[in-house]
Amino acid sequence: MWETDARLTSPAMTDDVDSGRGESLSPDDAFTLLADRTRIKILRALGDASEPGVPETLTFSELRQRADVSGSGRFNYHLQQLLGHFVEDTDDGYRLRYAGKRVYQSIKTGTFTERVQVERFELSSSCHVCGTRQAAAYRDSMFHVRCPDCDAQCYKYFVPPSTVIDRSKTELLHAANDRIQREIGAMAKGVCPWCCARLTSRVLPPDAEMPLRDNPAIQHRVLHSCETCDGSVYTRLGGLVVSHPAVVSFFYDHGVDVSEKLLWTMAFASTDERTTVVSEDPWRASVTVECEGDELRLVLDDAPSVVRVEE
Ligand SMILES: [Zn+2]
Ligand SMILES: [Zn+2]
């Protein structure tokens, strides 16, 4: 039996977050601050010196030596520019703040710089629309699974270049699946997968203007958008139920960990083949999940939230 305890705070506590902001820096100013090679060298030196889970603290001279910057005055000037937002000045020396760590991680993962590509390769799974073998590819930071024959787009999703580097094709598929499942799982809970702010989601009418509308695999799309970071993405209804506890336990009862199962191999999760609009007013759609001949039916409203589970 599933139990949910929504009481994350004690009754005496208010649930409102005191989100007082410290001295913030506009995004324009933050990026302008980083547009300098010496400053990037300083962030890299601090990041490179750190052990996993332990942010390294370096003294002024250690940091200058590791960053390989000539001229103490010049080095100090650039270091001062980074203090407060990207670098913290502690009693023991300098270390990365959260924002500095994120910049360092972006540099390391190559999100802004790497141009890796994986040519299309055939998968062992079949297109849910026409039965042809699906194919995967990676280009311009987008991972795709589509049908080379009927052009059904089973998944197209941003994954960073580090997903691909030093991985076999099988490992790439699992790493991409993990990323996509995790992010869609956050969206299903109304949480922005990029910045963690509140996400707005709505089911679009089938004739709405959108990219890739001619995808034969999908008719009902959900648009998720975040006002805080301006991120937006379309998903299908079925993808949103993969992380639902009823679906997770349904697969678990069949000895399957659905989080490890590749999304594009499951018809309900990657196409509308198992999705049916069952009522218009109020709008309701059902998604039928299958495993080893058994079925589980989830009914969603236009929020979209699961309103009913039928075995
Ligand atoms: Zn096809
Ligand atoms: Zn966001």
PDB file of C-alpha atoms and ligand atoms in Angstrom:
ATOM      1  CA  MET A   1       0.000   0.000   0.000  1.00  0.00           C
ATOM      2  CA  TRP A   2       1.237   3.475  -0.879  1.00  0.00           C
ATOM      3  CA  GLU A   3       1.309   6.122   1.771  1.00  0.00           C
ATOM      4  CA  THR A   4       2.197   9.740   1.244  1.00  0.00           C
ATOM      5  CA  ASP A   5       3.241  11.943   4.083  1.00  0.00           C
ATOM      6  CA  ALA A   6       3.022  15.500   2.868  1.00  0.00           C
ATOM      7  CA  ARG A   7       3.869  16.933   6.304  1.00  0.00           C
ATOM      8  CA  LEU A   8       7.426  17.978   5.685  1.00  0.00           C
ATOM      9  CA  THR A   9       7.197  20.688   8.343  1.00  0.00           C
ATOM     10  CA  SER A  10       5.836  20.445  11.878  1.00  0.00           C
ATOM     11  CA  PRO A  11       2.341  21.916  12.444  1.00  0.00           C
ATOM     12  CA  ALA A  12       3.789  24.839  14.373  1.00  0.00           C
ATOM     13  CA  MET A  13       6.010  25.842  11.476  1.00  0.00           C
ATOM     14  CA  THR A  14       4.794  27.885   8.563  1.00  0.00           C
ATOM     15  CA  ASP A  15       5.389  26.298   5.179  1.00  0.00           C
ATOM     16  CA  ASP A  16       6.377  29.613   3.562  1.00  0.00           C
ATOM     17  CA  VAL A  17       9.984  29.863   2.499  1.00  0.00           C
ATOM     18  CA  ASP A  18      11.826  32.962   3.591  1.00  0.00           C
ATOM     19  CA  SER A  19      13.531  33.518   0.260  1.00  0.00           C
ATOM     20  CA  GLY A  20      15.388  36.685   1.124  1.00  0.00           C
ATOM     21  CA  ARG A  21      18.008  37.275  -1.526  1.00  0.00           C
ATOM     22  CA  GLY A  22      21.549  38.237  -0.745  1.00  0.00           C
ATOM     23  CA  GLU A  23      23.417  40.596  -2.988  1.00  0.00           C
ATOM     24  CA  SER A  24      22.656  39.140  -6.415  1.00  0.00           C
ATOM     25  CA  LEU A  25      24.388  39.638  -9.678  1.00  0.00           C
ATOM     26  CA  SER A  26      22.466  40.053 -12.918  1.00  0.00           C
ATOM     27  CA  PRO A  27      23.032  37.212 -15.383  1.00  0.00           C
ATOM     28  CA  ASP A  28      24.480  39.720 -17.873  1.00  0.00           C
ATOM     29  CA  ASP A  29      27.007  40.899 -15.300  1.00  0.00           C
ATOM     30  CA  ALA A  30      27.824  37.318 -14.278  1.00  0.00           C
ATOM     31  CA  PHE A  31      28.654  36.295 -17.845  1.00  0.00           C
ATOM     32  CA  THR A  32      30.572  39.523 -18.469  1.00  0.00           C
ATOM     33  CA  LEU A  33      32.645  38.736 -15.375  1.00  0.00           C
ATOM     34  CA  LEU A  34      33.564  35.347 -16.815  1.00  0.00           C
ATOM     35  CA  ALA A  35      34.570  36.680 -20.233  1.00  0.00           C
ATOM     36  CA  ASP A  36      38.234  36.639 -19.353  1.00  0.00           C
ATOM     37  CA  ARG A  37      40.827  33.889 -19.769  1.00  0.00           C
ATOM     38  CA  THR A  38      42.614  34.574 -16.481  1.00  0.00           C
ATOM     39  CA  ARG A  39      39.385  34.287 -14.497  1.00  0.00           C
ATOM     40  CA  ILE A  40      38.544  31.000 -16.193  1.00  0.00           C
ATOM     41  CA  LYS A  41      42.060  29.760 -15.384  1.00  0.00           C
ATOM     42  CA  ILE A  42      41.458  30.619 -11.714  1.00  0.00           C
ATOM     43  CA  LEU A  43      38.135  28.732 -11.631  1.00  0.00           C
ATOM     44  CA  ARG A  44      39.722  25.754 -13.382  1.00  0.00           C
ATOM     45  CA  ALA A  45      42.652  25.706 -10.971  1.00  0.00           C
ATOM     46  CA  LEU A  46      40.319  25.660  -7.962  1.00  0.00           C
ATOM     47  CA  GLY A  47      38.112  22.983  -9.524  1.00  0.00           C
ATOM     48  CA  ASP A  48      41.063  20.822 -10.642  1.00  0.00           C
ATOM     49  CA  ALA A  49      42.570  20.963  -7.150  1.00  0.00           C
ATOM     50  CA  SER A  50      39.408  19.649  -5.474  1.00  0.00           C
ATOM     51  CA  GLU A  51      38.836  16.013  -4.562  1.00  0.00           C
ATOM     52  CA  PRO A  52      35.352  14.566  -5.114  1.00  0.00           C
ATOM     53  CA  GLY A  53      33.103  15.911  -2.370  1.00  0.00           C
ATOM     54  CA  VAL A  54      35.865  17.964  -0.827  1.00  0.00           C
ATOM     55  CA  PRO A  55      36.237  21.503  -2.208  1.00  0.00           C
ATOM     56  CA  GLU A  56      39.909  22.348  -2.114  1.00  0.00           C
ATOM     57  CA  THR A  57      40.963  25.575  -0.452  1.00  0.00           C
ATOM     58  CA  LEU A  58      44.083  27.165  -1.895  1.00  0.00           C
ATOM     59  CA  THR A  59      46.181  29.997  -0.547  1.00  0.00           C
ATOM     60  CA  PHE A  60      46.806  33.053  -2.700  1.00  0.00           C
ATOM     61  CA  SER A  61      50.233  31.847  -3.834  1.00  0.00           C
ATOM     62  CA  GLU A  62      49.144  28.206  -4.384  1.00  0.00           C
ATOM     63  CA  LEU A  63      46.220  29.368  -6.470  1.00  0.00           C
ATOM     64  CA  ARG A  64      48.332  31.753  -8.488  1.00  0.00           C
ATOM     65  CA  GLN A  65      50.870  29.014  -9.167  1.00  0.00           C
ATOM     66  CA  ARG A  66      48.242  26.439 -10.175  1.00  0.00           C
ATOM     67  CA  ALA A  67      46.406  28.943 -12.377  1.00  0.00           C
ATOM     68  CA  ASP A  68      49.769  29.794 -13.952  1.00  0.00           C
ATOM     69  CA  VAL A  69      49.150  33.529 -14.041  1.00  0.00           C
ATOM     70  CA  SER A  70      52.154  35.843 -14.303  1.00  0.00           C
ATOM     71  CA  GLY A  71      52.129  39.093 -12.348  1.00  0.00           C
ATOM     72  CA  SER A  72      50.800  39.099  -8.811  1.00  0.00           C
ATOM     73  CA  GLY A  73      48.931  42.391  -9.272  1.00  0.00           C
ATOM     74  CA  ARG A  74      47.139  41.186 -12.394  1.00  0.00           C
ATOM     75  CA  PHE A  75      46.299  37.864 -10.750  1.00  0.00           C
ATOM     76  CA  ASN A  76      44.947  39.632  -7.648  1.00  0.00           C
ATOM     77  CA  TYR A  77      42.812  41.973  -9.758  1.00  0.00           C
ATOM     78  CA  HIS A  78      41.088  39.091 -11.547  1.00  0.00           C
ATOM     79  CA  LEU A  79      40.702  37.058  -8.362  1.00  0.00           C
ATOM     80  CA  GLN A  80      38.968  40.008  -6.685  1.00  0.00           C
ATOM     81  CA  GLN A  81      36.469  40.173  -9.561  1.00  0.00           C
ATOM     82  CA  LEU A  82      35.458  36.554  -8.898  1.00  0.00           C
ATOM     83  CA  LEU A  83      35.099  36.932  -5.136  1.00  0.00           C
ATOM     84  CA  GLY A  84      31.616  36.894  -3.688  1.00  0.00           C
ATOM     85  CA  HIS A  85      29.834  35.143  -6.538  1.00  0.00           C
ATOM     86  CA  PHE A  86      32.134  32.490  -7.942  1.00  0.00           C
ATOM     87  CA  VAL A  87      34.935  32.237  -5.385  1.00  0.00           C
ATOM     88  CA  GLU A  88      34.820  32.385  -1.609  1.00  0.00           C
ATOM     89  CA  ASP A  89      37.573  33.873   0.547  1.00  0.00           C
ATOM     90  CA  THR A  90      37.860  31.774   3.726  1.00  0.00           C
ATOM     91  CA  ASP A  91      40.315  31.813   6.646  1.00  0.00           C
ATOM     92  CA  ASP A  92      42.199  28.941   4.979  1.00  0.00           C
ATOM     93  CA  GLY A  93      42.256  30.419   1.505  1.00  0.00           C
ATOM     94  CA  TYR A  94      40.132  30.508  -1.631  1.00  0.00           C
ATOM     95  CA  ARG A  95      37.599  27.972  -2.805  1.00  0.00           C
ATOM     96  CA  LEU A  96      34.766  27.695  -5.345  1.00  0.00           C
ATOM     97  CA  ARG A  97      31.277  28.811  -4.387  1.00  0.00           C
ATOM     98  CA  TYR A  98      28.268  26.960  -5.811  1.00  0.00           C
ATOM     99  CA  ALA A  99      28.073  29.191  -8.929  1.00  0.00           C
ATOM    100  CA  GLY A 100      31.820  28.755  -9.516  1.00  0.00           C
ATOM    101  CA  LYS A 101      31.469  24.989  -9.180  1.00  0.00           C
ATOM    102  CA  ARG A 102      28.686  24.973 -11.781  1.00  0.00           C
ATOM    103  CA  VAL A 103      30.804  27.002 -14.211  1.00  0.00           C
ATOM    104  CA  TYR A 104      33.689  24.586 -13.644  1.00  0.00           C
ATOM    105  CA  GLN A 105      31.372  21.590 -14.242  1.00  0.00           C
ATOM    106  CA  SER A 106      30.084  23.150 -17.481  1.00  0.00           C
ATOM    107  CA  ILE A 107      33.654  23.612 -18.686  1.00  0.00           C
ATOM    108  CA  LYS A 108      34.509  20.011 -17.780  1.00  0.00           C
ATOM    109  CA  THR A 109      31.416  18.451 -19.363  1.00  0.00           C
ATOM    110  CA  GLY A 110      31.936  20.443 -22.540  1.00  0.00           C
ATOM    111  CA  THR A 111      28.340  21.650 -22.626  1.00  0.00           C
ATOM    112  CA  PHE A 112      29.357  24.926 -24.255  1.00  0.00           C
ATOM    113  CA  THR A 113      32.330  23.766 -26.249  1.00  0.00           C
ATOM    114  CA  GLU A 114      32.336  20.119 -27.340  1.00  0.00           C
ATOM    115  CA  ARG A 115      31.018  19.238 -30.777  1.00  0.00           C
ATOM    116  CA  VAL A 116      30.727  15.489 -30.586  1.00  0.00           C
ATOM    117  CA  GLN A 117      28.617  13.503 -32.939  1.00  0.00           C
ATOM    118  CA  VAL A 118      27.542   9.869 -33.159  1.00  0.00           C
ATOM    119  CA  GLU A 119      26.375   8.740 -36.572  1.00  0.00           C
ATOM    120  CA  ARG A 120      23.073   6.931 -36.782  1.00  0.00           C
ATOM    121  CA  PHE A 121      23.196   3.310 -35.618  1.00  0.00           C
ATOM    122  CA  GLU A 122      20.549   0.609 -35.667  1.00  0.00           C
ATOM    123  CA  LEU A 123      18.940  -0.568 -32.431  1.00  0.00           C
ATOM    124  CA  SER A 124      17.567  -3.997 -31.572  1.00  0.00           C
ATOM    125  CA  SER A 125      14.179  -2.437 -30.700  1.00  0.00           C
ATOM    126  CA  SER A 126      11.457  -1.876 -33.295  1.00  0.00           C
ATOM    127  CA  CYS A 127       9.379   1.142 -34.268  1.00  0.00           C
ATOM    128  CA  HIS A 128       6.019   0.961 -32.497  1.00  0.00           C
ATOM    129  CA  VAL A 129       4.283   2.411 -35.550  1.00  0.00           C
ATOM    130  CA  CYS A 130       5.655   0.352 -38.457  1.00  0.00           C
ATOM    131  CA  GLY A 131       7.880  -2.354 -36.984  1.00  0.00           C
ATOM    132  CA  THR A 132      11.161  -1.273 -38.645  1.00  0.00           C
ATOM    133  CA  ARG A 133      14.278  -1.331 -36.443  1.00  0.00           C
ATOM    134  CA  GLN A 134      14.719   1.955 -34.580  1.00  0.00           C
ATOM    135  CA  ALA A 135      17.916   3.979 -34.983  1.00  0.00           C
ATOM    136  CA  ALA A 136      19.744   6.279 -32.548  1.00  0.00           C
ATOM    137  CA  ALA A 137      22.090   9.204 -33.196  1.00  0.00           C
ATOM    138  CA  TYR A 138      23.712  12.091 -31.341  1.00  0.00           C
ATOM    139  CA  ARG A 139      24.224  15.489 -32.926  1.00  0.00           C
ATOM    140  CA  ASP A 140      24.331  19.128 -31.689  1.00  0.00           C
ATOM    141  CA  SER A 141      23.911  17.918 -28.098  1.00  0.00           C
ATOM    142  CA  MET A 142      20.645  16.182 -29.013  1.00  0.00           C
ATOM    143  CA  PHE A 143      20.110  12.467 -28.618  1.00  0.00           C
ATOM    144  CA  HIS A 144      17.538  11.009 -31.024  1.00  0.00           C
ATOM    145  CA  VAL A 145      15.772   7.701 -31.406  1.00  0.00           C
ATOM    146  CA  ARG A 146      13.688   7.545 -34.548  1.00  0.00           C
ATOM    147  CA  CYS A 147      12.400   5.198 -37.186  1.00  0.00           C
ATOM    148  CA  PRO A 148      14.360   5.466 -40.435  1.00  0.00           C
ATOM    149  CA  ASP A 149      11.347   4.229 -42.359  1.00  0.00           C
ATOM    150  CA  CYS A 150       8.182   6.033 -41.169  1.00  0.00           C
ATOM    151  CA  ASP A 151      10.090   8.868 -39.460  1.00  0.00           C
ATOM    152  CA  ALA A 152       8.404   8.301 -36.100  1.00  0.00           C
ATOM    153  CA  GLN A 153      10.428  10.293 -33.572  1.00  0.00           C
ATOM    154  CA  CYS A 154      10.534   8.164 -30.445  1.00  0.00           C
ATOM    155  CA  TYR A 155      12.781  10.423 -28.402  1.00  0.00           C
ATOM    156  CA  LYS A 156      14.707  13.603 -29.054  1.00  0.00           C
ATOM    157  CA  TYR A 157      16.287  15.100 -25.994  1.00  0.00           C
ATOM    158  CA  PHE A 158      19.189  17.291 -24.904  1.00  0.00           C
ATOM    159  CA  VAL A 159      21.972  15.370 -23.201  1.00  0.00           C
ATOM    160  CA  PRO A 160      25.423  16.891 -22.620  1.00  0.00           C
ATOM    161  CA  PRO A 161      28.404  15.772 -24.744  1.00  0.00           C
ATOM    162  CA  SER A 162      29.910  13.998 -21.722  1.00  0.00           C
ATOM    163  CA  THR A 163      27.111  11.422 -22.112  1.00  0.00           C
ATOM    164  CA  VAL A 164      28.805  10.204 -25.275  1.00  0.00           C
ATOM    165  CA  ILE A 165      32.527  10.542 -24.634  1.00  0.00           C
ATOM    166  CA  ASP A 166      34.342   7.291 -23.743  1.00  0.00           C
ATOM    167  CA  ARG A 167      31.145   5.250 -23.856  1.00  0.00           C
ATOM    168  CA  SER A 168      30.110   2.281 -25.935  1.00  0.00           C
ATOM    169  CA  LYS A 169      26.823   2.497 -27.837  1.00  0.00           C
ATOM    170  CA  THR A 170      25.084   0.390 -25.185  1.00  0.00           C
ATOM    171  CA  GLU A 171      26.424   2.594 -22.414  1.00  0.00           C
ATOM    172  CA  LEU A 172      25.371   5.717 -24.305  1.00  0.00           C
ATOM    173  CA  LEU A 173      21.805   4.389 -24.630  1.00  0.00           C
ATOM    174  CA  HIS A 174      21.589   3.661 -20.911  1.00  0.00           C
ATOM    175  CA  ALA A 175      23.154   6.967 -19.865  1.00  0.00           C
ATOM    176  CA  ALA A 176      20.807   8.928 -22.139  1.00  0.00           C
ATOM    177  CA  ASN A 177      17.816   6.927 -20.908  1.00  0.00           C
ATOM    178  CA  ASP A 178      18.795   7.628 -17.321  1.00  0.00           C
ATOM    179  CA  ARG A 179      19.037  11.353 -17.965  1.00  0.00           C
ATOM    180  CA  ILE A 180      15.746  11.536 -19.859  1.00  0.00           C
ATOM    181  CA  GLN A 181      13.840   9.451 -17.308  1.00  0.00           C
ATOM    182  CA  ARG A 182      15.174  11.537 -14.439  1.00  0.00           C
ATOM    183  CA  GLU A 183      14.271  14.846 -16.061  1.00  0.00           C
ATOM    184  CA  ILE A 184      10.827  13.726 -17.192  1.00  0.00           C
ATOM    185  CA  GLY A 185      10.244  12.350 -13.683  1.00  0.00           C
ATOM    186  CA  ALA A 186      10.905  15.857 -12.300  1.00  0.00           C
ATOM    187  CA  MET A 187       8.532  17.371 -14.884  1.00  0.00           C
ATOM    188  CA  ALA A 188       5.821  14.904 -13.857  1.00  0.00           C
ATOM    189  CA  LYS A 189       6.090  16.375 -10.362  1.00  0.00           C
ATOM    190  CA  GLY A 190       5.931  19.973 -11.585  1.00  0.00           C
ATOM    191  CA  VAL A 191       9.595  20.670 -10.877  1.00  0.00           C
ATOM    192  CA  CYS A 192      11.822  22.289 -13.499  1.00  0.00           C
ATOM    193  CA  PRO A 193      14.576  19.765 -14.311  1.00  0.00           C
ATOM    194  CA  TRP A 194      17.044  22.570 -15.082  1.00  0.00           C
ATOM    195  CA  CYS A 195      16.583  25.066 -12.263  1.00  0.00           C
ATOM    196  CA  CYS A 196      14.186  23.346  -9.813  1.00  0.00           C
ATOM    197  CA  ALA A 197      11.640  26.189  -9.938  1.00  0.00           C
ATOM    198  CA  ARG A 198       7.925  25.511 -10.412  1.00  0.00           C
ATOM    199  CA  LEU A 199       7.105  24.162 -13.860  1.00  0.00           C
ATOM    200  CA  THR A 200       3.904  24.922 -15.774  1.00  0.00           C
ATOM    201  CA  SER A 201       2.591  22.011 -17.848  1.00  0.00           C
ATOM    202  CA  ARG A 202      -0.416  21.688 -20.126  1.00  0.00           C
ATOM    203  CA  VAL A 203      -1.744  19.237 -22.675  1.00  0.00           C
ATOM    204  CA  LEU A 204      -1.836  20.862 -26.113  1.00  0.00           C
ATOM    205  CA  PRO A 205      -4.675  20.374 -28.564  1.00  0.00           C
ATOM    206  CA  PRO A 206      -3.596  18.115 -31.453  1.00  0.00           C
ATOM    207  CA  ASP A 207      -3.755  21.035 -33.920  1.00  0.00           C
ATOM    208  CA  ALA A 208      -1.551  23.393 -31.843  1.00  0.00           C
ATOM    209  CA  GLU A 209       1.438  24.990 -33.552  1.00  0.00           C
ATOM    210  CA  MET A 210       4.596  23.145 -32.562  1.00  0.00           C
ATOM    211  CA  PRO A 211       7.828  21.834 -33.989  1.00  0.00           C
ATOM    212  CA  LEU A 212       7.839  18.249 -35.317  1.00  0.00           C
ATOM    213  CA  ARG A 213       4.058  18.139 -35.442  1.00  0.00           C
ATOM    214  CA  ASP A 214       4.156  15.623 -38.242  1.00  0.00           C
ATOM    215  CA  ASN A 215       5.635  12.951 -36.009  1.00  0.00           C
ATOM    216  CA  PRO A 216       3.495   9.865 -36.739  1.00  0.00           C
ATOM    217  CA  ALA A 217       4.252   8.484 -33.261  1.00  0.00           C
ATOM    218  CA  ILE A 218       2.562  11.264 -31.311  1.00  0.00           C
ATOM    219  CA  GLN A 219      -0.627  13.231 -31.349  1.00  0.00           C
ATOM    220  CA  HIS A 220      -0.988  14.462 -27.788  1.00  0.00           C
ATOM    221  CA  ARG A 221       1.860  16.564 -26.529  1.00  0.00           C
ATOM    222  CA  VAL A 222       2.428  18.209 -23.206  1.00  0.00           C
ATOM    223  CA  LEU A 223       4.246  21.539 -23.144  1.00  0.00           C
ATOM    224  CA  HIS A 224       6.284  22.165 -20.005  1.00  0.00           C
ATOM    225  CA  SER A 225       7.696  25.627 -19.436  1.00  0.00           C
ATOM    226  CA  CYS A 226       9.594  27.336 -16.664  1.00  0.00           C
ATOM    227  CA  GLU A 227       9.243  31.077 -16.124  1.00  0.00           C
ATOM    228  CA  THR A 228      12.357  31.215 -13.995  1.00  0.00           C
ATOM    229  CA  CYS A 229      14.939  29.844 -16.439  1.00  0.00           C
ATOM    230  CA  ASP A 230      12.834  30.087 -19.632  1.00  0.00           C
ATOM    231  CA  GLY A 231      13.365  26.399 -20.301  1.00  0.00           C
ATOM    232  CA  SER A 232      10.646  24.594 -22.213  1.00  0.00           C
ATOM    233  CA  VAL A 233      10.190  21.101 -23.595  1.00  0.00           C
ATOM    234  CA  TYR A 234       7.488  18.901 -25.088  1.00  0.00           C
ATOM    235  CA  THR A 235       6.816  15.426 -23.776  1.00  0.00           C
ATOM    236  CA  ARG A 236       4.246  12.791 -24.559  1.00  0.00           C
ATOM    237  CA  LEU A 237       1.647  11.803 -21.981  1.00  0.00           C
ATOM    238  CA  GLY A 238       2.941   8.255 -21.637  1.00  0.00           C
ATOM    239  CA  GLY A 239       6.472   9.379 -20.794  1.00  0.00           C
ATOM    240  CA  LEU A 240       5.131  11.249 -17.775  1.00  0.00           C
ATOM    241  CA  VAL A 241       3.701   8.142 -16.117  1.00  0.00           C
ATOM    242  CA  VAL A 242       6.913   6.070 -16.199  1.00  0.00           C
ATOM    243  CA  SER A 243       7.963   7.340 -12.764  1.00  0.00           C
ATOM    244  CA  HIS A 244       4.455   7.045 -11.261  1.00  0.00           C
ATOM    245  CA  PRO A 245       4.551   4.722  -8.213  1.00  0.00           C
ATOM    246  CA  ALA A 246       1.788   2.495  -9.666  1.00  0.00           C
ATOM    247  CA  VAL A 247       3.848   1.956 -12.836  1.00  0.00           C
ATOM    248  CA  VAL A 248       7.114   1.448 -10.944  1.00  0.00           C
ATOM    249  CA  SER A 249       5.519  -1.214  -8.725  1.00  0.00           C
ATOM    250  CA  PHE A 250       3.658  -2.829 -11.645  1.00  0.00           C
ATOM    251  CA  PHE A 251       6.976  -3.458 -13.382  1.00  0.00           C
ATOM    252  CA  TYR A 252       8.662  -4.380 -10.109  1.00  0.00           C
ATOM    253  CA  ASP A 253       6.023  -7.071  -9.550  1.00  0.00           C
ATOM    254  CA  HIS A 254       7.145  -8.520 -12.887  1.00  0.00           C
ATOM    255  CA  GLY A 255      10.777  -8.431 -11.849  1.00  0.00           C
ATOM    256  CA  VAL A 256      11.567  -5.376 -13.987  1.00  0.00           C
ATOM    257  CA  ASP A 257      13.188  -2.134 -12.851  1.00  0.00           C
ATOM    258  CA  VAL A 258      11.394   0.319 -15.146  1.00  0.00           C
ATOM    259  CA  SER A 259      14.000   3.020 -14.507  1.00  0.00           C
ATOM    260  CA  GLU A 260      16.532   0.776 -16.280  1.00  0.00           C
ATOM    261  CA  LYS A 261      14.223   0.007 -19.179  1.00  0.00           C
ATOM    262  CA  LEU A 262      14.960   2.087 -22.273  1.00  0.00           C
ATOM    263  CA  LEU A 263      12.093   4.522 -22.806  1.00  0.00           C
ATOM    264  CA  TRP A 264      11.914   4.075 -26.578  1.00  0.00           C
ATOM    265  CA  THR A 265      11.427   0.309 -26.237  1.00  0.00           C
ATOM    266  CA  MET A 266       8.134   0.854 -24.367  1.00  0.00           C
ATOM    267  CA  ALA A 267       5.246   1.735 -26.684  1.00  0.00           C
ATOM    268  CA  PHE A 268       3.259   3.521 -23.963  1.00  0.00           C
ATOM    269  CA  ALA A 269       6.195   5.743 -23.033  1.00  0.00           C
ATOM    270  CA  SER A 270       7.473   6.722 -26.449  1.00  0.00           C
ATOM    271  CA  THR A 271       4.396   6.934 -28.691  1.00  0.00           C
ATOM    272  CA  ASP A 272       0.671   7.528 -28.448  1.00  0.00           C
ATOM    273  CA  GLU A 273      -0.032   3.927 -29.503  1.00  0.00           C
ATOM    274  CA  ARG A 274      -1.314   3.156 -25.979  1.00  0.00           C
ATOM    275  CA  THR A 275      -2.826   6.590 -25.276  1.00  0.00           C
ATOM    276  CA  THR A 276      -6.539   7.250 -25.839  1.00  0.00           C
ATOM    277  CA  VAL A 277      -8.576  10.351 -25.117  1.00  0.00           C
ATOM    278  CA  VAL A 278     -11.555   8.913 -23.233  1.00  0.00           C
ATOM    279  CA  SER A 279     -13.506  12.115 -22.550  1.00  0.00           C
ATOM    280  CA  GLU A 280     -13.401  15.714 -23.779  1.00  0.00           C
ATOM    281  CA  ASP A 281     -15.247  17.470 -20.952  1.00  0.00           C
ATOM    282  CA  PRO A 282     -13.674  17.007 -18.552  1.00  0.00           C
ATOM    283  CA  TRP A 283     -10.628  16.076 -20.630  1.00  0.00           C
ATOM    284  CA  ARG A 284      -9.324  12.642 -19.720  1.00  0.00           C
ATOM    285  CA  ALA A 285      -6.850  10.350 -21.446  1.00  0.00           C
ATOM    286  CA  SER A 286      -5.857   6.826 -20.594  1.00  0.00           C
ATOM    287  CA  VAL A 287      -2.408   5.317 -20.971  1.00  0.00           C
ATOM    288  CA  THR A 288      -2.194   1.526 -21.009  1.00  0.00           C
ATOM    289  CA  VAL A 289       1.032   0.104 -19.654  1.00  0.00           C
ATOM    290  CA  GLU A 290       1.917  -3.484 -20.578  1.00  0.00           C
ATOM    291  CA  CYS A 291       4.315  -6.006 -19.147  1.00  0.00           C
ATOM    292  CA  GLU A 292       4.375  -9.741 -19.932  1.00  0.00           C
ATOM    293  CA  GLY A 293       0.744  -9.789 -21.033  1.00  0.00           C
ATOM    294  CA  ASP A 294      -0.564  -7.885 -18.004  1.00  0.00           C
ATOM    295  CA  GLU A 295      -1.965  -4.398 -18.292  1.00  0.00           C
ATOM    296  CA  LEU A 296      -2.245  -1.363 -16.055  1.00  0.00           C
ATOM    297  CA  ARG A 297      -4.359   1.605 -17.088  1.00  0.00           C
ATOM    298  CA  LEU A 298      -3.723   5.136 -15.879  1.00  0.00           C
ATOM    299  CA  VAL A 299      -6.216   7.941 -16.437  1.00  0.00           C
ATOM    300  CA  LEU A 300      -4.853  11.485 -16.672  1.00  0.00           C
ATOM    301  CA  ASP A 301      -6.500  14.903 -16.611  1.00  0.00           C
ATOM    302  CA  ASP A 302      -5.275  17.889 -18.631  1.00  0.00           C
ATOM    303  CA  ALA A 303      -2.962  19.148 -15.818  1.00  0.00           C
ATOM    304  CA  PRO A 304      -1.691  16.470 -16.611  1.00  0.00           C
ATOM    305  CA  SER A 305      -1.983  14.427 -13.418  1.00  0.00           C
ATOM    306  CA  VAL A 306      -2.870  10.788 -12.892  1.00  0.00           C
ATOM    307  CA  VAL A 307      -6.425  10.807 -11.508  1.00  0.00           C
ATOM    308  CA  ARG A 308      -7.103   7.064 -11.549  1.00  0.00           C
ATOM    309  CA  VAL A 309      -5.252   3.757 -11.796  1.00  0.00           C
ATOM    310  CA  GLU A 310      -7.079   0.653 -13.030  1.00  0.00           C
ATOM    311  CA  GLU A 311      -5.621  -2.841 -12.911  1.00  0.00           C
TER     312      GLU A 311
HETATM  313 ZN    ZN B   1       8.343   3.337 -38.177  1.00  0.00          ZN
HETATM  314 ZN    ZN B   2      13.671  26.377 -14.736  1.00  0.00          ZN
END
